[in-house]
PDB file of C-alpha atoms in Angstrom:
ATOM      1  CA  MET A   1     115.936  61.821 119.869  1.00  0.00           C
ATOM      2  CA  ILE A   2     114.330  65.268 120.014  1.00  0.00           C
ATOM      3  CA  PRO A   3     111.827  66.164 117.265  1.00  0.00           C
ATOM      4  CA  LEU A   4     112.516  69.681 115.942  1.00  0.00           C
ATOM      5  CA  PHE A   5     109.435  70.992 114.181  1.00  0.00           C
ATOM      6  CA  LYS A   6     109.341  73.749 111.602  1.00  0.00           C
ATOM      7  CA  SER A   7     105.972  75.213 110.584  1.00  0.00           C
ATOM      8  CA  HIS A   8     104.625  76.913 107.459  1.00  0.00           C
ATOM      9  CA  PHE A   9     105.460  80.245 109.106  1.00  0.00           C
ATOM     10  CA  SER A  10     109.031  79.582 107.904  1.00  0.00           C
ATOM     11  CA  ILE A  11     108.070  80.311 104.312  1.00  0.00           C
ATOM     12  CA  GLY A  12     109.061  77.539 101.911  1.00  0.00           C
ATOM     13  CA  LYS A  13     110.620  75.435 104.666  1.00  0.00           C
ATOM     14  CA  SER A  14     107.713  73.289 105.892  1.00  0.00           C
ATOM     15  CA  ILE A  15     104.209  72.186 104.943  1.00  0.00           C
ATOM     16  CA  LEU A  16     103.164  71.655 108.571  1.00  0.00           C
ATOM     17  CA  ARG A  17     100.695  74.065 110.131  1.00  0.00           C
ATOM     18  CA  VAL A  18     100.845  74.797 113.848  1.00  0.00           C
ATOM     19  CA  ASP A  19      97.605  72.818 114.270  1.00  0.00           C
ATOM     20  CA  ASP A  20      99.223  69.854 112.489  1.00  0.00           C
ATOM     21  CA  ILE A  21     102.094  69.923 114.952  1.00  0.00           C
ATOM     22  CA  LEU A  22      99.635  70.220 117.844  1.00  0.00           C
ATOM     23  CA  SER A  23      97.866  67.060 116.673  1.00  0.00           C
ATOM     24  CA  LEU A  24     101.112  65.133 116.211  1.00  0.00           C
ATOM     25  CA  THR A  25     102.512  66.003 119.644  1.00  0.00           C
ATOM     26  CA  GLU A  26      99.587  65.315 121.972  1.00  0.00           C
ATOM     27  CA  GLY A  27     101.651  62.941 124.093  1.00  0.00           C
ATOM     28  CA  LEU A  28     104.821  65.053 124.345  1.00  0.00           C
ATOM     29  CA  GLU A  29     105.625  67.077 127.459  1.00  0.00           C
ATOM     30  CA  GLU A  30     107.768  69.551 125.482  1.00  0.00           C
ATOM     31  CA  VAL A  31     107.441  70.596 121.848  1.00  0.00           C
ATOM     32  CA  TYR A  32     110.445  72.106 120.080  1.00  0.00           C
ATOM     33  CA  PHE A  33     110.029  74.562 117.226  1.00  0.00           C
ATOM     34  CA  VAL A  34     112.964  75.756 115.115  1.00  0.00           C
ATOM     35  CA  GLU A  35     111.728  78.602 112.929  1.00  0.00           C
ATOM     36  CA  ASP A  36     113.401  81.062 110.575  1.00  0.00           C
ATOM     37  CA  SER A  37     111.354  83.998 111.879  1.00  0.00           C
ATOM     38  CA  MET A  38     109.312  85.019 114.915  1.00  0.00           C
ATOM     39  CA  THR A  39     106.094  85.272 112.895  1.00  0.00           C
ATOM     40  CA  GLY A  40     104.685  82.000 114.176  1.00  0.00           C
ATOM     41  CA  PHE A  41     105.583  82.521 117.836  1.00  0.00           C
ATOM     42  CA  PRO A  42     102.264  84.093 118.981  1.00  0.00           C
ATOM     43  CA  GLU A  43     100.158  81.261 117.537  1.00  0.00           C
ATOM     44  CA  ALA A  44     102.547  78.576 118.772  1.00  0.00           C
ATOM     45  CA  PHE A  45     102.482  80.047 122.267  1.00  0.00           C
ATOM     46  CA  ARG A  46      98.674  80.217 122.273  1.00  0.00           C
ATOM     47  CA  LYS A  47      98.381  76.585 121.207  1.00  0.00           C
ATOM     48  CA  PHE A  48     101.189  75.015 123.259  1.00  0.00           C
ATOM     49  CA  GLY A  49     101.593  77.263 126.301  1.00  0.00           C
ATOM     50  CA  GLU A  50     104.139  75.942 128.777  1.00  0.00           C
ATOM     51  CA  ARG A  51     104.936  72.956 126.541  1.00  0.00           C
ATOM     52  CA  LEU A  52     106.509  75.218 123.924  1.00  0.00           C
ATOM     53  CA  ARG A  53     110.264  75.439 123.449  1.00  0.00           C
ATOM     54  CA  PHE A  54     110.603  77.992 120.663  1.00  0.00           C
ATOM     55  CA  GLY A  55     113.852  78.287 118.746  1.00  0.00           C
ATOM     56  CA  LEU A  56     114.984  80.861 116.194  1.00  0.00           C
ATOM     57  CA  ARG A  57     117.407  79.838 113.460  1.00  0.00           C
ATOM     58  CA  PHE A  58     119.620  82.834 112.692  1.00  0.00           C
ATOM     59  CA  SER A  59     122.837  83.800 110.919  1.00  0.00           C
ATOM     60  CA  ILE A  60     126.136  84.211 112.720  1.00  0.00           C
ATOM     61  CA  PHE A  61     129.418  85.570 111.345  1.00  0.00           C
ATOM     62  CA  ASN A  62     133.146  85.612 112.052  1.00  0.00           C
ATOM     63  CA  GLU A  63     134.476  88.471 114.143  1.00  0.00           C
ATOM     64  CA  ASP A  64     135.471  90.350 110.961  1.00  0.00           C
ATOM     65  CA  GLN A  65     131.811  90.095 109.792  1.00  0.00           C
ATOM     66  CA  ASN A  66     132.834  88.819 106.381  1.00  0.00           C
ATOM     67  CA  GLU A  67     129.767  87.893 104.293  1.00  0.00           C
ATOM     68  CA  GLU A  68     131.311  84.565 103.300  1.00  0.00           C
ATOM     69  CA  SER A  69     131.623  83.524 106.950  1.00  0.00           C
ATOM     70  CA  GLU A  70     127.852  83.272 107.432  1.00  0.00           C
ATOM     71  CA  SER A  71     126.611  80.091 109.098  1.00  0.00           C
ATOM     72  CA  LYS A  72     123.570  79.182 111.203  1.00  0.00           C
ATOM     73  CA  MET A  73     122.829  78.910 114.911  1.00  0.00           C
ATOM     74  CA  ILE A  74     119.674  78.218 116.910  1.00  0.00           C
ATOM     75  CA  ALA A  75     118.517  80.233 119.920  1.00  0.00           C
ATOM     76  CA  PHE A  76     115.895  78.725 122.273  1.00  0.00           C
ATOM     77  CA  ALA A  77     113.977  81.066 124.549  1.00  0.00           C
ATOM     78  CA  ASN A  78     113.839  80.318 128.273  1.00  0.00           C
ATOM     79  CA  GLY A  79     110.631  81.820 129.703  1.00  0.00           C
ATOM     80  CA  ASP A  80     109.158  85.261 129.086  1.00  0.00           C
ATOM     81  CA  ALA A  81     112.522  86.996 129.453  1.00  0.00           C
ATOM     82  CA  GLY A  82     113.998  84.636 126.876  1.00  0.00           C
ATOM     83  CA  ALA A  83     111.159  85.369 124.443  1.00  0.00           C
ATOM     84  CA  LYS A  84     111.912  89.104 124.708  1.00  0.00           C
ATOM     85  CA  GLU A  85     115.603  88.482 124.066  1.00  0.00           C
ATOM     86  CA  LEU A  86     114.687  86.276 121.115  1.00  0.00           C
ATOM     87  CA  TYR A  87     112.591  89.057 119.582  1.00  0.00           C
ATOM     88  CA  ASN A  88     115.489  91.481 120.076  1.00  0.00           C
ATOM     89  CA  LEU A  89     117.889  89.030 118.410  1.00  0.00           C
ATOM     90  CA  TYR A  90     115.496  88.588 115.484  1.00  0.00           C
ATOM     91  CA  THR A  91     115.206  92.364 115.040  1.00  0.00           C
ATOM     92  CA  GLU A  92     118.921  93.044 115.386  1.00  0.00           C
ATOM     93  CA  GLN A  93     119.957  90.542 112.711  1.00  0.00           C
ATOM     94  CA  SER A  94     118.385  92.774 110.058  1.00  0.00           C
ATOM     95  CA  ASP A  95     120.598  95.689 111.157  1.00  0.00           C
ATOM     96  CA  ILE A  96     123.895  94.098 112.165  1.00  0.00           C
ATOM     97  CA  LYS A  97     125.932  90.965 111.522  1.00  0.00           C
ATOM     98  CA  ILE A  98     125.727  88.943 114.730  1.00  0.00           C
ATOM     99  CA  THR A  99     128.992  87.472 116.032  1.00  0.00           C
ATOM    100  CA  ARG A 100     128.721  86.669 119.779  1.00  0.00           C
ATOM    101  CA  PRO A 101     125.053  86.896 120.870  1.00  0.00           C
ATOM    102  CA  TRP A 102     125.651  84.950 124.095  1.00  0.00           C
ATOM    103  CA  ASP A 103     127.626  87.926 125.399  1.00  0.00           C
ATOM    104  CA  PHE A 104     124.462  90.043 125.699  1.00  0.00           C
ATOM    105  CA  THR A 105     121.701  87.502 126.445  1.00  0.00           C
ATOM    106  CA  LYS A 106     120.953  85.726 129.715  1.00  0.00           C
ATOM    107  CA  ASN A 107     117.772  83.750 129.036  1.00  0.00           C
ATOM    108  CA  ILE A 108     118.575  81.994 125.776  1.00  0.00           C
ATOM    109  CA  GLN A 109     120.001  78.513 125.224  1.00  0.00           C
ATOM    110  CA  TYR A 110     122.084  78.353 122.047  1.00  0.00           C
ATOM    111  CA  ALA A 111     122.573  75.269 119.902  1.00  0.00           C
ATOM    112  CA  VAL A 112     124.528  74.462 116.747  1.00  0.00           C
ATOM    113  CA  PRO A 113     122.276  72.918 114.062  1.00  0.00           C
ATOM    114  CA  PHE A 114     123.383  69.837 112.179  1.00  0.00           C
ATOM    115  CA  TYR A 115     122.948  71.405 108.742  1.00  0.00           C
ATOM    116  CA  ASP A 116     124.283  74.822 107.686  1.00  0.00           C
ATOM    117  CA  SER A 117     126.449  75.231 110.792  1.00  0.00           C
ATOM    118  CA  PHE A 118     130.015  76.492 110.622  1.00  0.00           C
ATOM    119  CA  LEU A 119     131.294  72.895 110.716  1.00  0.00           C
ATOM    120  CA  HIS A 120     128.951  71.805 107.924  1.00  0.00           C
ATOM    121  CA  LYS A 121     129.826  74.798 105.774  1.00  0.00           C
ATOM    122  CA  ASN A 122     133.581  74.401 106.284  1.00  0.00           C
ATOM    123  CA  LEU A 123     133.309  70.723 105.372  1.00  0.00           C
ATOM    124  CA  THR A 124     131.141  70.990 102.263  1.00  0.00           C
ATOM    125  CA  THR A 125     132.095  74.386 100.788  1.00  0.00           C
ATOM    126  CA  PHE A 126     135.703  74.788 102.007  1.00  0.00           C
ATOM    127  CA  SER A 127     134.728  77.979 103.828  1.00  0.00           C
ATOM    128  CA  ASN A 128     136.586  79.437 106.786  1.00  0.00           C
ATOM    129  CA  CYS A 129     133.828  80.007 109.305  1.00  0.00           C
ATOM    130  CA  VAL A 130     135.345  80.503 112.763  1.00  0.00           C
ATOM    131  CA  VAL A 131     132.884  80.692 115.661  1.00  0.00           C
ATOM    132  CA  ASP A 132     134.264  81.090 119.182  1.00  0.00           C
ATOM    133  CA  LEU A 133     131.709  79.073 121.141  1.00  0.00           C
ATOM    134  CA  PRO A 134     131.328  78.734 124.909  1.00  0.00           C
ATOM    135  CA  SER A 135     131.476  75.140 126.135  1.00  0.00           C
ATOM    136  CA  ASP A 136     127.823  75.184 127.299  1.00  0.00           C
ATOM    137  CA  ILE A 137     126.502  75.402 123.740  1.00  0.00           C
ATOM    138  CA  LEU A 138     124.901  72.185 122.523  1.00  0.00           C
ATOM    139  CA  PHE A 139     125.586  70.532 119.149  1.00  0.00           C
ATOM    140  CA  ILE A 140     122.736  68.777 117.362  1.00  0.00           C
ATOM    141  CA  ILE A 141     123.376  65.499 115.535  1.00  0.00           C
ATOM    142  CA  GLU A 142     120.985  64.133 112.902  1.00  0.00           C
ATOM    143  CA  ASP A 143     120.853  61.110 110.621  1.00  0.00           C
ATOM    144  CA  ASN A 144     118.578  61.525 107.605  1.00  0.00           C
ATOM    145  CA  ASN A 145     120.271  59.019 105.292  1.00  0.00           C
ATOM    146  CA  LEU A 146     122.101  61.701 103.348  1.00  0.00           C
ATOM    147  CA  PRO A 147     125.576  60.728 102.086  1.00  0.00           C
ATOM    148  CA  PHE A 148     127.419  63.419 104.040  1.00  0.00           C
ATOM    149  CA  ASP A 149     125.593  62.960 107.378  1.00  0.00           C
ATOM    150  CA  SER A 150     128.292  60.673 108.758  1.00  0.00           C
ATOM    151  CA  LEU A 151     131.030  63.137 107.755  1.00  0.00           C
ATOM    152  CA  ILE A 152     129.300  65.991 109.555  1.00  0.00           C
ATOM    153  CA  THR A 153     128.768  63.788 112.609  1.00  0.00           C
ATOM    154  CA  ASP A 154     132.489  62.949 112.710  1.00  0.00           C
ATOM    155  CA  ARG A 155     133.357  66.667 112.589  1.00  0.00           C
ATOM    156  CA  ILE A 156     130.934  67.446 115.389  1.00  0.00           C
ATOM    157  CA  LEU A 157     132.179  64.652 117.642  1.00  0.00           C
ATOM    158  CA  SER A 158     135.781  65.688 117.066  1.00  0.00           C
ATOM    159  CA  TYR A 159     135.042  69.345 117.826  1.00  0.00           C
ATOM    160  CA  CYS A 160     133.046  68.511 120.961  1.00  0.00           C
ATOM    161  CA  LYS A 161     135.762  66.176 122.245  1.00  0.00           C
ATOM    162  CA  ASN A 162     138.361  68.931 121.895  1.00  0.00           C
ATOM    163  CA  ASN A 163     136.182  71.751 123.235  1.00  0.00           C
ATOM    164  CA  LYS A 164     134.086  69.979 125.905  1.00  0.00           C
ATOM    165  CA  ASN A 165     130.732  70.733 124.260  1.00  0.00           C
ATOM    166  CA  GLU A 166     127.871  68.255 124.543  1.00  0.00           C
ATOM    167  CA  THR A 167     125.750  66.753 121.773  1.00  0.00           C
ATOM    168  CA  THR A 168     122.149  65.624 121.449  1.00  0.00           C
ATOM    169  CA  ASN A 169     120.373  63.551 118.805  1.00  0.00           C
ATOM    170  CA  ALA A 170     117.478  65.226 117.006  1.00  0.00           C
ATOM    171  CA  LYS A 171     115.293  65.047 113.904  1.00  0.00           C
ATOM    172  CA  SER A 172     114.265  68.055 111.798  1.00  0.00           C
ATOM    173  CA  ILE A 173     110.602  67.644 110.826  1.00  0.00           C
ATOM    174  CA  TYR A 174     109.061  69.488 107.859  1.00  0.00           C
ATOM    175  CA  TYR A 175     106.198  67.131 106.931  1.00  0.00           C
ATOM    176  CA  GLU A 176     104.262  64.286 108.531  1.00  0.00           C
ATOM    177  CA  ASN A 177     104.958  61.116 106.511  1.00  0.00           C
ATOM    178  CA  ARG A 178     107.631  59.931 104.088  1.00  0.00           C
ATOM    179  CA  GLU A 179     105.071  59.951 101.288  1.00  0.00           C
ATOM    180  CA  ASP A 180     104.659  63.718 101.833  1.00  0.00           C
ATOM    181  CA  ALA A 181     108.242  64.420 100.720  1.00  0.00           C
ATOM    182  CA  LEU A 182     107.171  65.019  97.108  1.00  0.00           C
ATOM    183  CA  ALA A 183     104.456  67.480  98.153  1.00  0.00           C
ATOM    184  CA  PHE A 184     106.995  69.290 100.307  1.00  0.00           C
ATOM    185  CA  GLN A 185     109.494  69.437  97.473  1.00  0.00           C
ATOM    186  CA  THR A 186     106.841  70.809  95.117  1.00  0.00           C
ATOM    187  CA  TYR A 187     105.888  73.478  97.659  1.00  0.00           C
ATOM    188  CA  LYS A 188     109.510  74.445  98.156  1.00  0.00           C
ATOM    189  CA  LEU A 189     110.065  74.736  94.406  1.00  0.00           C
ATOM    190  CA  ILE A 190     107.107  77.115  94.166  1.00  0.00           C
ATOM    191  CA  CYS A 191     108.423  79.239  97.033  1.00  0.00           C
ATOM    192  CA  ASN A 192     111.991  79.335  95.690  1.00  0.00           C
ATOM    193  CA  ARG A 193     111.505  80.305  92.050  1.00  0.00           C
ATOM    194  CA  ARG A 194     114.488  82.261  90.745  1.00  0.00           C
ATOM    195  CA  ILE A 195     114.636  84.634  87.806  1.00  0.00           C
ATOM    196  CA  GLY A 196     116.546  83.179  84.873  1.00  0.00           C
ATOM    197  CA  ARG A 197     116.574  79.627  86.278  1.00  0.00           C
ATOM    198  CA  THR A 198     114.139  76.820  85.614  1.00  0.00           C
ATOM    199  CA  TYR A 199     113.732  74.036  88.143  1.00  0.00           C
ATOM    200  CA  ASP A 200     111.321  71.120  88.232  1.00  0.00           C
ATOM    201  CA  LEU A 201     110.969  67.867  90.184  1.00  0.00           C
ATOM    202  CA  SER A 202     113.522  66.150  87.931  1.00  0.00           C
ATOM    203  CA  ASN A 203     116.030  68.951  88.589  1.00  0.00           C
ATOM    204  CA  PRO A 204     114.946  70.701  91.793  1.00  0.00           C
ATOM    205  CA  GLY A 205     118.264  72.399  92.642  1.00  0.00           C
ATOM    206  CA  LEU A 206     117.520  72.058  96.354  1.00  0.00           C
ATOM    207  CA  ASP A 207     119.887  71.134  99.179  1.00  0.00           C
ATOM    208  CA  HIS A 208     119.149  68.154 101.483  1.00  0.00           C
ATOM    209  CA  PHE A 209     116.533  66.630  99.155  1.00  0.00           C
ATOM    210  CA  GLY A 210     118.047  63.222  98.539  1.00  0.00           C
ATOM    211  CA  SER A 211     116.089  61.945 101.535  1.00  0.00           C
ATOM    212  CA  ASN A 212     112.477  61.562 102.649  1.00  0.00           C
ATOM    213  CA  GLU A 213     113.454  61.253 106.314  1.00  0.00           C
ATOM    214  CA  PHE A 214     112.655  64.816 107.432  1.00  0.00           C
ATOM    215  CA  CYS A 215     109.282  63.708 108.732  1.00  0.00           C
ATOM    216  CA  PHE A 216     107.358  62.835 111.883  1.00  0.00           C
ATOM    217  CA  GLU A 217     106.926  59.252 110.685  1.00  0.00           C
ATOM    218  CA  SER A 218     110.691  58.733 110.675  1.00  0.00           C
ATOM    219  CA  TRP A 219     111.052  60.141 114.203  1.00  0.00           C
ATOM    220  CA  LYS A 220     108.157  58.007 115.476  1.00  0.00           C
ATOM    221  CA  ASN A 221     109.592  54.835 113.900  1.00  0.00           C
ATOM    222  CA  TYR A 222     112.878  55.462 115.705  1.00  0.00           C
ATOM    223  CA  SER A 223     111.099  56.203 118.995  1.00  0.00           C
ATOM    224  CA  ASP A 224     109.027  53.022 118.728  1.00  0.00           C
ATOM    225  CA  ILE A 225     112.153  50.933 118.136  1.00  0.00           C
ATOM    226  CA  ILE A 226     113.851  52.423 121.204  1.00  0.00           C
ATOM    227  CA  LEU A 227     110.708  51.870 123.297  1.00  0.00           C
ATOM    228  CA  ASN A 228     110.330  48.270 122.177  1.00  0.00           C
ATOM    229  CA  SER A 229     113.990  47.488 122.786  1.00  0.00           C
ATOM    230  CA  ALA A 230     113.692  48.855 126.323  1.00  0.00           C
ATOM    231  CA  THR A 231     110.825  46.519 127.109  1.00  0.00           C
TER     232      THR A 231
END
């Protein structure tokens, strides 16, 4: 299972600093970031060097560029050339609606996230997101004890069986321990205040918050079980 870290540079999405992630991943050969901007890339690259696999989470649309067809993809940079293409992709998404980025990039590995992908959105909001994906694009599968996780997994496995795409198991990590979930939720509420709406911890109005499994502790527990079972 691959740990996918998000740092505080994705505003309101994580309470982990880059230094926190550095401390947690001392024994890992590769460290995966999935950020919502490129703001944290320079610091992450300075701290992790060749161990860094930096991913950008971005919006993708149907060919007709309809606003309601928006879903999410992840782009991982391969080397210096990939980092340049990632910066270009990040800049272009503010000017155009991206539909087929793999047609004009050569050094980026694309992946479909477990949450907020076209399959997730079509399943939970009855949208009609249609993404024409090459067969070399990877689908990420997660299990965070949310009630719809198994339904999304079934959709992914069915799609990949029909379209010859591969899957990998991963864990999105926004905080260190399960007990930090409340602190993370509080931080997210502060960052997501909306005019005319009042939210608090009893009524947060936040997606994916019925679970405290988006943490390093959960990933490590799983890894330890796999390691022990192998020995």
